PDB file of C-alpha atoms in Angstrom:
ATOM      1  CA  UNK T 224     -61.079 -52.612 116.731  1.00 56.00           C
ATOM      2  CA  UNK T 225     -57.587 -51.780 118.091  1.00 56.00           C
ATOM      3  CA  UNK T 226     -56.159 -54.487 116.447  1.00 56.00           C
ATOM      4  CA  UNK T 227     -57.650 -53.172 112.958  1.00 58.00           C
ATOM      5  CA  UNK T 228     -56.506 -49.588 113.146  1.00 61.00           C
ATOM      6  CA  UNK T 229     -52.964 -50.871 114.067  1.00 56.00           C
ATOM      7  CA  UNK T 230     -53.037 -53.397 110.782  1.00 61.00           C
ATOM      8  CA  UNK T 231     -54.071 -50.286 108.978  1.00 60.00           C
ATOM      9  CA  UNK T 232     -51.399 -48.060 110.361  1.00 63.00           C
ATOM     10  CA  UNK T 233     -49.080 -50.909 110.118  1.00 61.00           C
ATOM     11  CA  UNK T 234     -50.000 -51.122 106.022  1.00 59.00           C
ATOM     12  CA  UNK T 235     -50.514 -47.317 106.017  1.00 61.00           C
ATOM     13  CA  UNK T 236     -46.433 -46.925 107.503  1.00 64.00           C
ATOM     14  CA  UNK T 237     -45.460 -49.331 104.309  1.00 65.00           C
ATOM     15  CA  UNK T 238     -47.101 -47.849 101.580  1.00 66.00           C
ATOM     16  CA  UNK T 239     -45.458 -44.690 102.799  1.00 63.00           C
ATOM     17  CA  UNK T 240     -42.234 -46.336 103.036  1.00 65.00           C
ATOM     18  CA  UNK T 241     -42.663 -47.640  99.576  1.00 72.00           C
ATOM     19  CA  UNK T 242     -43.853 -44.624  98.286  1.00 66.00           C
ATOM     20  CA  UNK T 243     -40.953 -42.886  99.578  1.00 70.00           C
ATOM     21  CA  UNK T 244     -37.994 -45.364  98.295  1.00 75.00           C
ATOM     22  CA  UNK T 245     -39.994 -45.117  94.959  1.00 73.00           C
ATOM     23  CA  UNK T 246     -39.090 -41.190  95.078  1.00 75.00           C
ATOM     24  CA  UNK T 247     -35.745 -41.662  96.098  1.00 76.00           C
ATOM     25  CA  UNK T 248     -35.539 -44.253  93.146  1.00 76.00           C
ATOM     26  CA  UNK T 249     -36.953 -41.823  91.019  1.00 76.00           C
ATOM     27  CA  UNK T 250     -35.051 -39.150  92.368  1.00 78.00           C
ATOM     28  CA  UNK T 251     -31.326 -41.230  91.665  1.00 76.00           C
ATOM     29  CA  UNK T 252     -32.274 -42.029  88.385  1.00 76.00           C
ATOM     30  CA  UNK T 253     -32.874 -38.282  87.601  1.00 78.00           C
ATOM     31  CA  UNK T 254     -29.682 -37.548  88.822  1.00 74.00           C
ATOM     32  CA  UNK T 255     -27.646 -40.171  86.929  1.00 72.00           C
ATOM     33  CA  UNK T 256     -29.854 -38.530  83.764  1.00 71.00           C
ATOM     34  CA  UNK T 257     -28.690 -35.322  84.828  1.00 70.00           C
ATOM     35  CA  UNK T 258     -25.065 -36.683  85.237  1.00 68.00           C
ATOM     36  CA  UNK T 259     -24.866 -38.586  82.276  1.00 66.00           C
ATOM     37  CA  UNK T 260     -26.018 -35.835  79.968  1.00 64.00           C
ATOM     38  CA  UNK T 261     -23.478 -33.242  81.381  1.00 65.00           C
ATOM     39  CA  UNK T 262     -20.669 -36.089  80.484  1.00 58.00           C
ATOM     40  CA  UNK T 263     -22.276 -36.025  76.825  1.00 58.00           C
ATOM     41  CA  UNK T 264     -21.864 -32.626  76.712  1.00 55.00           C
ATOM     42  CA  UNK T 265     -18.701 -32.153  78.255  1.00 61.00           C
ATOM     43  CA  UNK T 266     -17.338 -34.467  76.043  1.00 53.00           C
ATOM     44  CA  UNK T 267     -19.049 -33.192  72.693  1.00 52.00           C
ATOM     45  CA  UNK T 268     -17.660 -29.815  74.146  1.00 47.00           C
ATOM     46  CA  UNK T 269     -13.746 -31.153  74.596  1.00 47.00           C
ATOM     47  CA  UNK T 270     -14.377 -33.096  70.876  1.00 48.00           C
ATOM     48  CA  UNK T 271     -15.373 -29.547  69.157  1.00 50.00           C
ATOM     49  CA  UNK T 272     -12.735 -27.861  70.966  1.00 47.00           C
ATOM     50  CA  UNK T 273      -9.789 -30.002  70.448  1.00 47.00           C
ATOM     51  CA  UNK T 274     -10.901 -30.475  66.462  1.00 46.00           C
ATOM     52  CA  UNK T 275     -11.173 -26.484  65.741  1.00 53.00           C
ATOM     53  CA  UNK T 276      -8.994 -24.545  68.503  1.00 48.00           C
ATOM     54  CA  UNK T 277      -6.191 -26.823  69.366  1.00 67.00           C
ATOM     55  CA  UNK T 278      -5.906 -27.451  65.972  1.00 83.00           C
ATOM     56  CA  UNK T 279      -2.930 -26.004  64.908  1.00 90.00           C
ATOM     57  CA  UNK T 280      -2.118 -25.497  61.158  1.00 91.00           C
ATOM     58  CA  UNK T 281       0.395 -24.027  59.157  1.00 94.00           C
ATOM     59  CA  UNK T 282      -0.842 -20.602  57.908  1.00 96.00           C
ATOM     60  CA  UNK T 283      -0.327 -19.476  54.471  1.00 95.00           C
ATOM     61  CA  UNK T 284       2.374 -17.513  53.208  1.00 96.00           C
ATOM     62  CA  UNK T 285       1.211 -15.900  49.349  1.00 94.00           C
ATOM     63  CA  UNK T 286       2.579 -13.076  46.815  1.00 93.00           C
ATOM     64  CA  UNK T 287      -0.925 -11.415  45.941  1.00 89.00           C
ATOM     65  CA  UNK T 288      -0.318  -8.093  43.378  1.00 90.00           C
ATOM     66  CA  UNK T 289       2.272  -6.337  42.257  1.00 93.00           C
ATOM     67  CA  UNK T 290       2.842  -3.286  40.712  1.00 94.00           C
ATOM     68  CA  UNK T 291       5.797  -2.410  38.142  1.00 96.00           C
ATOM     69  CA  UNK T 292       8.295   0.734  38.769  1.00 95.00           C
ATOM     70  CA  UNK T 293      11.010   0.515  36.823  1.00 96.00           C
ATOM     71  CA  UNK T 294      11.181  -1.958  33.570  1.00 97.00           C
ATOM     72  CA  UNK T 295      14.525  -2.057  31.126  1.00 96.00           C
ATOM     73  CA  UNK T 296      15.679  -4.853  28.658  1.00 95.00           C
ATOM     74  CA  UNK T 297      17.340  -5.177  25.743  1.00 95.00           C
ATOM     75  CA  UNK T 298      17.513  -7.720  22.899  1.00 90.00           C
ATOM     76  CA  UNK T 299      19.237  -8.406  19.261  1.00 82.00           C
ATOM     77  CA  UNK T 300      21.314  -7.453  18.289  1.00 87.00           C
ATOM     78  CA  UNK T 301      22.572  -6.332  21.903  1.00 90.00           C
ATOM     79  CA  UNK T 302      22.985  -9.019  24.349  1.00 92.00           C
ATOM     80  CA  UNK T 303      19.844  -9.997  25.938  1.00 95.00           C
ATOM     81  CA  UNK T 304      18.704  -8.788  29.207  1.00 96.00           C
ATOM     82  CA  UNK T 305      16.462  -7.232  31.589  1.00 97.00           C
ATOM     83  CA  UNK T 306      16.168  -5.452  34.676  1.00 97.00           C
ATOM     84  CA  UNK T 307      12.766  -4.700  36.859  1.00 97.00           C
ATOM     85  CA  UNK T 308      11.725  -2.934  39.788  1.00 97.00           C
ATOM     86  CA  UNK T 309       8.301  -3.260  41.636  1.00 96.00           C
ATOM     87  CA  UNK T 310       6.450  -3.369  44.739  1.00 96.00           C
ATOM     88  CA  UNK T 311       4.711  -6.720  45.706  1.00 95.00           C
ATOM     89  CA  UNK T 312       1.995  -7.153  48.142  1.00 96.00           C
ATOM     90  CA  UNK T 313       2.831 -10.645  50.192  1.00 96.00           C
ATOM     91  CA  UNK T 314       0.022 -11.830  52.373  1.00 96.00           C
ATOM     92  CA  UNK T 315       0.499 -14.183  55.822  1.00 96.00           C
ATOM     93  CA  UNK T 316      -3.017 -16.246  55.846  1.00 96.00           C
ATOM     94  CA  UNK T 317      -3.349 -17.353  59.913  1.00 96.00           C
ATOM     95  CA  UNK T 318      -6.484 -19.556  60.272  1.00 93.00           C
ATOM     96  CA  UNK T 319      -5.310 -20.813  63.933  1.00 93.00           C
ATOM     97  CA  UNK T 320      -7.117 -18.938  67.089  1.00 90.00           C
ATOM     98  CA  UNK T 321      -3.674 -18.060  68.365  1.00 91.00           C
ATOM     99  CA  UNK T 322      -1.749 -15.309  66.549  1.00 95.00           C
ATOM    100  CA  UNK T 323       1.155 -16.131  64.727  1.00 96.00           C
ATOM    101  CA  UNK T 324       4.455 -14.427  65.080  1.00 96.00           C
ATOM    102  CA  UNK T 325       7.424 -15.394  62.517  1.00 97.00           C
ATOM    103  CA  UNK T 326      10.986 -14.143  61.626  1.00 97.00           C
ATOM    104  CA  UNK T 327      12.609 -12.477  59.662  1.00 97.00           C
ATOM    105  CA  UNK T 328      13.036 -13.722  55.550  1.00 97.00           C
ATOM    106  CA  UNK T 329      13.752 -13.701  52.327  1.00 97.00           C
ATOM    107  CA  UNK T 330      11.509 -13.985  48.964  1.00 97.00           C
ATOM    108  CA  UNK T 331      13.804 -15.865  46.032  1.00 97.00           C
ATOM    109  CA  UNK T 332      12.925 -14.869  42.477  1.00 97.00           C
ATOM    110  CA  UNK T 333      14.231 -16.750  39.849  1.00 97.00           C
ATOM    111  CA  UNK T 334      14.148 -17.020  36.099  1.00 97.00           C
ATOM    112  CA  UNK T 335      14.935 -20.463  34.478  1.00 94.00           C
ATOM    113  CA  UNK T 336      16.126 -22.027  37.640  1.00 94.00           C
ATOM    114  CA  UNK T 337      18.683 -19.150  37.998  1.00 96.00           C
ATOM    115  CA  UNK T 338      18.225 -16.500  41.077  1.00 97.00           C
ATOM    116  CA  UNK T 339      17.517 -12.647  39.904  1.00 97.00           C
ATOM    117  CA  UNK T 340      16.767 -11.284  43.218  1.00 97.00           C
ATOM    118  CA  UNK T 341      15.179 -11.242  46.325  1.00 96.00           C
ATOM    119  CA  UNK T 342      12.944  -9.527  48.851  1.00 96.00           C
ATOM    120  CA  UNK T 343      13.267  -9.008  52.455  1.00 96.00           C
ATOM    121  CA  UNK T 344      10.834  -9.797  54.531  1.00 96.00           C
ATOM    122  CA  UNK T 345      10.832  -8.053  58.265  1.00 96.00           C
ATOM    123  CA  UNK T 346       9.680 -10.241  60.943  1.00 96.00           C
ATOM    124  CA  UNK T 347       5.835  -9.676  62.230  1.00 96.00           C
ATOM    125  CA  UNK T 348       2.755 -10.954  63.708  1.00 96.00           C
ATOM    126  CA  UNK T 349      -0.171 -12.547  62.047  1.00 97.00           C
ATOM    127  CA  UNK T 350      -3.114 -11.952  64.062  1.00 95.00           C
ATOM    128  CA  UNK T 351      -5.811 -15.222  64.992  1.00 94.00           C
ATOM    129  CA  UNK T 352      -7.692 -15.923  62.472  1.00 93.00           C
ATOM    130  CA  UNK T 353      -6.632 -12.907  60.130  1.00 96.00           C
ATOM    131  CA  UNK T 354      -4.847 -11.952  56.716  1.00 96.00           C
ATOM    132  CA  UNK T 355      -1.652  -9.423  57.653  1.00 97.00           C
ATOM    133  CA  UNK T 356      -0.880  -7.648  54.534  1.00 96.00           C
ATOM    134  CA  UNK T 357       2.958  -6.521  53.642  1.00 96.00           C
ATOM    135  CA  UNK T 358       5.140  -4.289  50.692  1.00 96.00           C
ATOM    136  CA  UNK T 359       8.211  -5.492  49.651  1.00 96.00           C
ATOM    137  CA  UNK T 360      10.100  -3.965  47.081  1.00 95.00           C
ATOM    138  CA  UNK T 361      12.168  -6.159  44.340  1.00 95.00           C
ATOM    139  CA  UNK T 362      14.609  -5.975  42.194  1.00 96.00           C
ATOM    140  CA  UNK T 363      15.679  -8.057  39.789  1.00 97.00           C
ATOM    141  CA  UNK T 364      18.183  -8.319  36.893  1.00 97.00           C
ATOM    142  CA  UNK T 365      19.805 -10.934  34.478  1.00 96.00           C
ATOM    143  CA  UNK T 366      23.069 -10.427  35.543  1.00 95.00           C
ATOM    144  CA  UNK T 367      23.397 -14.371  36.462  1.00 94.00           C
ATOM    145  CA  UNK T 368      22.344 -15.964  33.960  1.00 94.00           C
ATOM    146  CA  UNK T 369      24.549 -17.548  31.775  1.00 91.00           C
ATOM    147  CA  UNK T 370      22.834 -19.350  29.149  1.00 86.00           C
ATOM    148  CA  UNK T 371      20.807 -16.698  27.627  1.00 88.00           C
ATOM    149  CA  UNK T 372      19.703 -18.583  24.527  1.00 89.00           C
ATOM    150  CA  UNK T 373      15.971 -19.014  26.136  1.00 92.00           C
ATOM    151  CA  UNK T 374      16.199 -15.552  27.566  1.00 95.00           C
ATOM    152  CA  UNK T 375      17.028 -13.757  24.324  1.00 94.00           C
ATOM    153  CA  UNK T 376      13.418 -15.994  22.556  1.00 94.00           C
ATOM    154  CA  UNK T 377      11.458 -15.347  25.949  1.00 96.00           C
ATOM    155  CA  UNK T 378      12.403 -11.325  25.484  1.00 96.00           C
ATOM    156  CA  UNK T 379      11.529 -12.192  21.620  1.00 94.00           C
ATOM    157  CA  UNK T 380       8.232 -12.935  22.605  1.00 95.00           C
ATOM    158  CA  UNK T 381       7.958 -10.008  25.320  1.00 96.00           C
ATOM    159  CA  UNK T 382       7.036 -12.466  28.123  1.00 97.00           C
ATOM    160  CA  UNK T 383       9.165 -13.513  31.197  1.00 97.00           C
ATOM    161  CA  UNK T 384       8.035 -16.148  33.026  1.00 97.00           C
ATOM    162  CA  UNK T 385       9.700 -15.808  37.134  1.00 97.00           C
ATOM    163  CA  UNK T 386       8.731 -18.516  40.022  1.00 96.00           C
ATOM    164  CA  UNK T 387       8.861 -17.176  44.099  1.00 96.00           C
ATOM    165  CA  UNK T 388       9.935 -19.664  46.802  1.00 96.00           C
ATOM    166  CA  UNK T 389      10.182 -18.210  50.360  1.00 97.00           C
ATOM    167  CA  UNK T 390       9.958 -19.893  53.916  1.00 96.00           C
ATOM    168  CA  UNK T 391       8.271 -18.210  56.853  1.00 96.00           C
ATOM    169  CA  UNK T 392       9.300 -19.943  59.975  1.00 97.00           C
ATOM    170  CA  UNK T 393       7.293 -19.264  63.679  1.00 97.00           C
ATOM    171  CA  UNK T 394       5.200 -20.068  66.188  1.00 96.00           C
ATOM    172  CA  UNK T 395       1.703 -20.304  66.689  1.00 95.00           C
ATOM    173  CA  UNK T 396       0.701 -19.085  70.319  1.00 93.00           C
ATOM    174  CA  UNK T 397      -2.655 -20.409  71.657  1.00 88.00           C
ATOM    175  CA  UNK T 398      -4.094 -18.374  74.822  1.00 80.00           C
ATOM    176  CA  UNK T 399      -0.578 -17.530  75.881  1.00 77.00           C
ATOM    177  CA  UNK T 400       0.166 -21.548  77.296  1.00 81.00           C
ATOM    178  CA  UNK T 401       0.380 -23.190  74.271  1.00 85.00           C
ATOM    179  CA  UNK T 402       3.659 -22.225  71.613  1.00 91.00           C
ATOM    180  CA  UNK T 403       3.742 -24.548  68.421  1.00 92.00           C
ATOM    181  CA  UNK T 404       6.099 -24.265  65.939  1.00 95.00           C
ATOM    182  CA  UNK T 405       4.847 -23.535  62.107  1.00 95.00           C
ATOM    183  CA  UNK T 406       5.805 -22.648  58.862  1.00 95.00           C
ATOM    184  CA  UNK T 407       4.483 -21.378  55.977  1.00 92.00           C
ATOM    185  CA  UNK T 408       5.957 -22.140  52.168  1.00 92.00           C
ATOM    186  CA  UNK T 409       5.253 -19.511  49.630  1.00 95.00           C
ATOM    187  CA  UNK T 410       5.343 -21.166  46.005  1.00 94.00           C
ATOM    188  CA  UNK T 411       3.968 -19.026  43.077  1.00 95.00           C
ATOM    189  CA  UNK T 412       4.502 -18.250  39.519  1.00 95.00           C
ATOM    190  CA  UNK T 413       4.182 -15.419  37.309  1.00 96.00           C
ATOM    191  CA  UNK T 414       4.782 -13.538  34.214  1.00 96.00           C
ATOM    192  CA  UNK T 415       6.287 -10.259  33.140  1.00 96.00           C
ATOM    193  CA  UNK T 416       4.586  -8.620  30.635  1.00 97.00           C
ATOM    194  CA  UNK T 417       7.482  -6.865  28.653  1.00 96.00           C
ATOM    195  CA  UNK T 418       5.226  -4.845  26.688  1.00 94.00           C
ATOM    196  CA  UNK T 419       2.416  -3.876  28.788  1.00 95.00           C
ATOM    197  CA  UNK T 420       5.160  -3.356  31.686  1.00 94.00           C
ATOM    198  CA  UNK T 421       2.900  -5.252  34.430  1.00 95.00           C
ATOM    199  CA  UNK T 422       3.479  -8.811  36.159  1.00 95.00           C
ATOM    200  CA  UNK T 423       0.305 -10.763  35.507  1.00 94.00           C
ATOM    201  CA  UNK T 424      -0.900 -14.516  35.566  1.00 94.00           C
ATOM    202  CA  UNK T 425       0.417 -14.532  39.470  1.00 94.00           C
ATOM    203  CA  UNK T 426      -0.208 -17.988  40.665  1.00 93.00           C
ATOM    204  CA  UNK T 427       0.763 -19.725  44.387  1.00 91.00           C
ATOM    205  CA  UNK T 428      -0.339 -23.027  45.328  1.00 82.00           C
TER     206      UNK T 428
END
């Protein structure tokens, strides 16, 4: 009789041993689960972050409206020419989740490849993920142009047709450790409506 109950404490100790490595087994193997899905999602978490906040682009630099003050030309039989005042609305586009602060520049207006003025542009900051808005006033004449055969038919026809080319040079600051250099190119065309007195047809790739 002794002899059975210690067999049966004997295979009672086991099965508890058993039964607790299986836990511990189970245990481990709920851990690694836990482990390995907090890698997965620390690494889904460093994918989205680096592909969207550390992504650093250049922001946009764009002439959006403008509005006509002052509008004078003259044509056959007088020499051919033209001079125009207005107020332009340039926009700085900053997708980035750092703000972006630039220098100072200029806006270059030309007609027919020839320069007819410029605008200044004071130096600022672009907010994250904003549109800053900016006036500049312009003038421009036709004092510089020598070859005024296509200006005297364009002011014929009562349309002048002006291109924009500006630089914006800065830096993109991201959670005040990271400075990137950036630069936006502004690129646009439009028209001046000689009649109506109004710029229209403003385009900017």
């Amino acid at each position: 009789m002794a002899e059975q109950d210690y067999q049966q404490r004997k295979v009672d100790m086991e099965s508890a041993a058993q039964l607790s490595k299986e836990l511990k087994r189970k245990k481990r193997m709920k851990l690694l689960a836990y482990a390995a899905a907090f890698v997965i999602f620390q690494t889904i978490v460093i994918l989205v972050f680096s592909l969207t906040v550390m992504r650093i682009k250049n922001p946009k630099f764009r002439v959006r409206s403008m509005t006509v003050e002052d509008l004078n030309h003259t044509s056959a039989p007088n020499p051919p020419s033209f001079n125009v005042k207005f107020n332009a609305e340039v926009t700085v586009k900053n997708t980035n989740f750092g703000h972006f602060k630039f220098d100072n520049t200029t806006i270059s207006f030309d007609y027919g490849g020839v320069q007819v003025g410029e605008a200044f542009v004071a130096k600022g900051r672009a907010k994250a993920r904003s549109t800053k808005k900016m006036n500049v006033t312009v003038e421009l004449n036709s004092n510089n142009i020598l070859d005024i055969s296509n200006l005297e038919s364009d002011i014929s026809s009562g349309f002048l047709t002006l291109t924009s080319y500006s630089k914006l040079s800065g830096k993109v600051h991201l959670m005040k450790l990271i400075k990137k250099k950036k630069s936006a190119q502004m690129g646009c065309t439009m028209t001046v409506n000689l009649v109506s007195r109004a710029i229209q047809d403003v385009m900017c790739e």
